[in-house]
Amino acid sequence: METRGRTYRYVGPAELKDLVRAGGEGRSMRSAVDFGVWASELTPDELAEPFTFVVDVGGMLRLAPRRSEHVVCAGGEEVLSAGEMSFYEESGRWAVEEVSNQSTGYCPDVISWPAVAEALDRIGVQRPSGFTHEVTFRRCRSCRELNIVREEDFVCVFCGEDLPREWNVAEPDR
């Protein structure tokens, strides 16, 4: 597997990164067999919920229960993408029902989709052509707060300053 696209480092609260433990990362999906075994171990109630996902820097999809922290799912490492994903099975084939880049720990840009698509293609899970729910993250250059941009309104909800049009969440603090 090769690294594709921008990597995203963890930018969330330090106390959540402290939850990372060796061997506690999300379940790695290396193949369709891995995915099938994982899915067969889930209850219908578990399958009804979205899952936390990351695509690690090697391009592998890792999955964990929805309430898991992305940084734990990633083992504290950088990622190519992160968010939430739900699945359904139809006629013996697995498919993604919904997928977003919603991760306030990594705040991946919407351009991280190709890494997700490639990871899903590798394990034979049908997928949409892009995120079904895109989240636009920006860091305010004035107050340094993290913002979710809604309806193309690039204005900081904390201080009212304009937000940059380009992804900047990982900019160093001043």
Short mmCIF file of C-alpha atoms in Angstrom, two decimals:
data_model
loop_
_atom_site.label_atom_id
_atom_site.label_comp_id
_atom_site.label_asym_id
_atom_site.label_seq_id
_atom_site.Cartn_x
_atom_site.Cartn_y
_atom_site.Cartn_z
CA MET A 1 0.00 0.00 0.00
CA GLU A 2 1.27 3.45 -0.74
CA THR A 3 0.60 6.77 0.91
CA ARG A 4 -1.82 8.95 -1.02
CA GLY A 5 -2.74 12.57 -0.43
CA ARG A 6 -2.33 14.84 2.54
CA THR A 7 -1.88 13.38 5.99
CA TYR A 8 -3.78 14.74 8.96
CA ARG A 9 -2.35 14.86 12.46
CA TYR A 10 -4.50 14.76 15.55
CA VAL A 11 -5.59 18.28 16.55
CA GLY A 12 -8.17 17.43 19.23
CA PRO A 13 -7.98 17.52 23.03
CA ALA A 14 -4.84 16.04 24.60
CA GLU A 15 -6.90 14.05 27.13
CA LEU A 16 -8.44 12.05 24.27
CA LYS A 17 -5.03 11.24 22.81
CA ASP A 18 -4.10 9.92 26.26
CA LEU A 19 -6.70 7.16 25.71
CA VAL A 20 -4.54 5.59 22.97
CA ARG A 21 -3.24 2.16 23.99
CA ALA A 22 -1.10 -0.30 22.03
CA GLY A 23 -3.40 -2.81 20.37
CA GLY A 24 -6.49 -0.65 20.93
CA GLU A 25 -6.72 0.79 17.42
CA GLY A 26 -9.63 0.14 15.10
CA ARG A 27 -9.99 -3.17 13.29
CA SER A 28 -7.88 -3.20 10.11
CA MET A 29 -9.64 -4.20 6.91
CA ARG A 30 -7.03 -5.69 4.61
CA SER A 31 -9.40 -7.66 2.37
CA ALA A 32 -13.00 -8.55 1.62
CA VAL A 33 -12.52 -11.58 3.89
CA ASP A 34 -11.44 -9.33 6.80
CA PHE A 35 -14.49 -7.16 6.26
CA GLY A 36 -16.84 -10.15 6.00
CA VAL A 37 -15.51 -11.70 9.21
CA TRP A 38 -15.79 -8.37 11.05
CA ALA A 39 -19.34 -7.75 9.80
CA SER A 40 -20.44 -11.28 10.70
CA GLU A 41 -19.40 -10.68 14.31
CA LEU A 42 -21.74 -7.68 14.67
CA THR A 43 -25.29 -7.72 15.97
CA PRO A 44 -28.09 -6.15 13.89
CA ASP A 45 -28.22 -3.28 16.42
CA GLU A 46 -24.48 -2.66 16.01
CA LEU A 47 -24.81 -2.70 12.22
CA ALA A 48 -27.64 -0.16 12.42
CA GLU A 49 -25.24 2.46 13.83
CA PRO A 50 -22.51 4.28 11.93
CA PHE A 51 -18.90 3.34 12.70
CA THR A 52 -15.87 5.46 13.44
CA PHE A 53 -13.34 5.05 10.65
CA VAL A 54 -9.87 6.18 9.74
CA VAL A 55 -7.73 5.48 6.71
CA ASP A 56 -4.20 5.06 8.04
CA VAL A 57 -1.14 6.39 6.24
CA GLY A 58 -0.70 2.99 4.56
CA GLY A 59 -4.15 3.38 2.98
CA MET A 60 -5.86 0.76 5.16
CA LEU A 61 -9.39 1.25 6.47
CA ARG A 62 -9.76 0.83 10.24
CA LEU A 63 -13.19 0.55 11.84
CA ALA A 64 -14.36 0.95 15.44
CA PRO A 65 -17.70 1.41 17.20
CA ARG A 66 -19.28 4.84 16.65
CA ARG A 67 -18.53 6.20 20.11
CA SER A 68 -14.83 5.43 19.72
CA GLU A 69 -12.44 8.33 19.40
CA HIS A 70 -10.81 8.69 15.99
CA VAL A 71 -7.38 9.13 17.57
CA VAL A 72 -7.81 5.79 19.38
CA CYS A 73 -8.99 4.11 16.16
CA ALA A 74 -5.83 5.44 14.48
CA GLY A 75 -3.54 4.35 17.31
CA GLY A 76 -2.56 8.00 17.78
CA GLU A 77 -0.99 8.16 14.31
CA GLU A 78 -1.58 10.50 11.39
CA VAL A 79 -4.33 9.53 8.93
CA LEU A 80 -5.29 10.06 5.29
CA SER A 81 -8.95 10.52 6.27
CA ALA A 82 -11.33 10.02 9.19
CA GLY A 83 -15.05 10.19 9.83
CA GLU A 84 -18.15 8.07 10.22
CA MET A 85 -19.43 5.34 7.93
CA SER A 86 -22.48 3.07 7.84
CA PHE A 87 -23.01 -0.11 5.84
CA TYR A 88 -25.76 -2.34 4.51
CA GLU A 89 -25.80 -5.75 2.90
CA GLU A 90 -27.85 -6.51 -0.18
CA SER A 91 -27.83 -9.78 -2.10
CA GLY A 92 -24.68 -10.88 -0.29
CA ARG A 93 -22.73 -7.71 -1.12
CA TRP A 94 -21.68 -5.03 1.32
CA ALA A 95 -22.04 -1.36 0.50
CA VAL A 96 -21.52 1.97 2.20
CA GLU A 97 -24.83 3.62 3.03
CA GLU A 98 -23.45 6.91 4.36
CA VAL A 99 -19.95 8.26 4.87
CA SER A 100 -18.70 11.59 6.19
CA ASN A 101 -15.40 13.24 7.06
CA GLN A 102 -16.84 14.24 10.43
CA SER A 103 -13.91 13.96 12.84
CA THR A 104 -13.21 16.90 15.11
CA GLY A 105 -10.03 15.17 16.25
CA TYR A 106 -8.43 15.14 12.77
CA CYS A 107 -10.66 17.58 10.84
CA PRO A 108 -9.84 16.08 7.44
CA ASP A 109 -10.54 18.14 4.37
CA VAL A 110 -13.16 16.97 1.87
CA ILE A 111 -10.31 16.28 -0.57
CA SER A 112 -9.45 13.22 1.56
CA TRP A 113 -12.19 11.24 -0.24
CA PRO A 114 -9.85 9.44 -2.71
CA ALA A 115 -8.08 7.71 0.21
CA VAL A 116 -11.45 6.46 1.50
CA ALA A 117 -12.53 5.33 -1.96
CA GLU A 118 -9.29 3.43 -2.53
CA ALA A 119 -9.51 1.70 0.88
CA LEU A 120 -13.10 0.61 0.20
CA ASP A 121 -12.30 -0.55 -3.32
CA ARG A 122 -9.43 -2.66 -1.95
CA ILE A 123 -11.83 -4.60 0.31
CA GLY A 124 -14.60 -4.89 -2.26
CA VAL A 125 -17.21 -2.76 -0.51
CA GLN A 126 -19.45 -0.79 -2.87
CA ARG A 127 -19.30 2.94 -2.25
CA PRO A 128 -20.77 6.28 -3.28
CA SER A 129 -18.80 8.62 -5.52
CA GLY A 130 -17.89 10.90 -2.61
CA PHE A 131 -18.72 11.74 0.98
CA THR A 132 -22.48 11.64 1.46
CA HIS A 133 -22.08 14.32 4.12
CA GLU A 134 -19.15 16.73 3.72
CA VAL A 135 -17.88 18.74 6.68
CA THR A 136 -15.74 21.82 6.01
CA PHE A 137 -13.32 22.55 8.86
CA ARG A 138 -11.36 25.78 9.25
CA ARG A 139 -9.27 27.30 12.03
CA CYS A 140 -9.76 31.00 12.68
CA ARG A 141 -6.49 32.83 12.18
CA SER A 142 -7.52 35.50 14.71
CA CYS A 143 -8.86 33.58 17.73
CA ARG A 144 -7.45 30.13 16.71
CA GLU A 145 -10.79 28.37 17.34
CA LEU A 146 -11.85 25.44 15.21
CA ASN A 147 -14.96 26.10 13.08
CA ILE A 148 -17.32 23.99 11.02
CA VAL A 149 -18.31 26.04 7.99
CA ARG A 150 -22.01 25.88 7.25
CA GLU A 151 -23.74 27.01 4.06
CA GLU A 152 -20.50 28.42 2.61
CA ASP A 153 -20.41 31.08 5.37
CA PHE A 154 -16.66 31.38 5.98
CA VAL A 155 -16.98 33.51 9.13
CA CYS A 156 -15.73 32.50 12.58
CA VAL A 157 -18.66 31.79 14.90
CA PHE A 158 -16.48 32.77 17.89
CA CYS A 159 -15.05 36.15 16.88
CA GLY A 160 -16.68 37.10 13.55
CA GLU A 161 -13.44 37.20 11.52
CA ASP A 162 -13.30 35.81 8.00
CA LEU A 163 -12.12 32.22 7.72
CA PRO A 164 -9.68 31.10 5.04
CA ARG A 165 -11.10 29.36 1.98
CA GLU A 166 -8.33 26.74 2.04
CA TRP A 167 -7.97 24.02 4.69
CA ASN A 168 -5.76 25.27 7.53
CA VAL A 169 -6.67 23.31 10.63
CA ALA A 170 -3.15 22.05 11.31
CA GLU A 171 -1.53 25.51 11.16
CA PRO A 172 0.73 25.95 14.19
CA ASP A 173 -0.51 28.13 17.03
CA ARG A 174 0.98 31.59 17.17
#
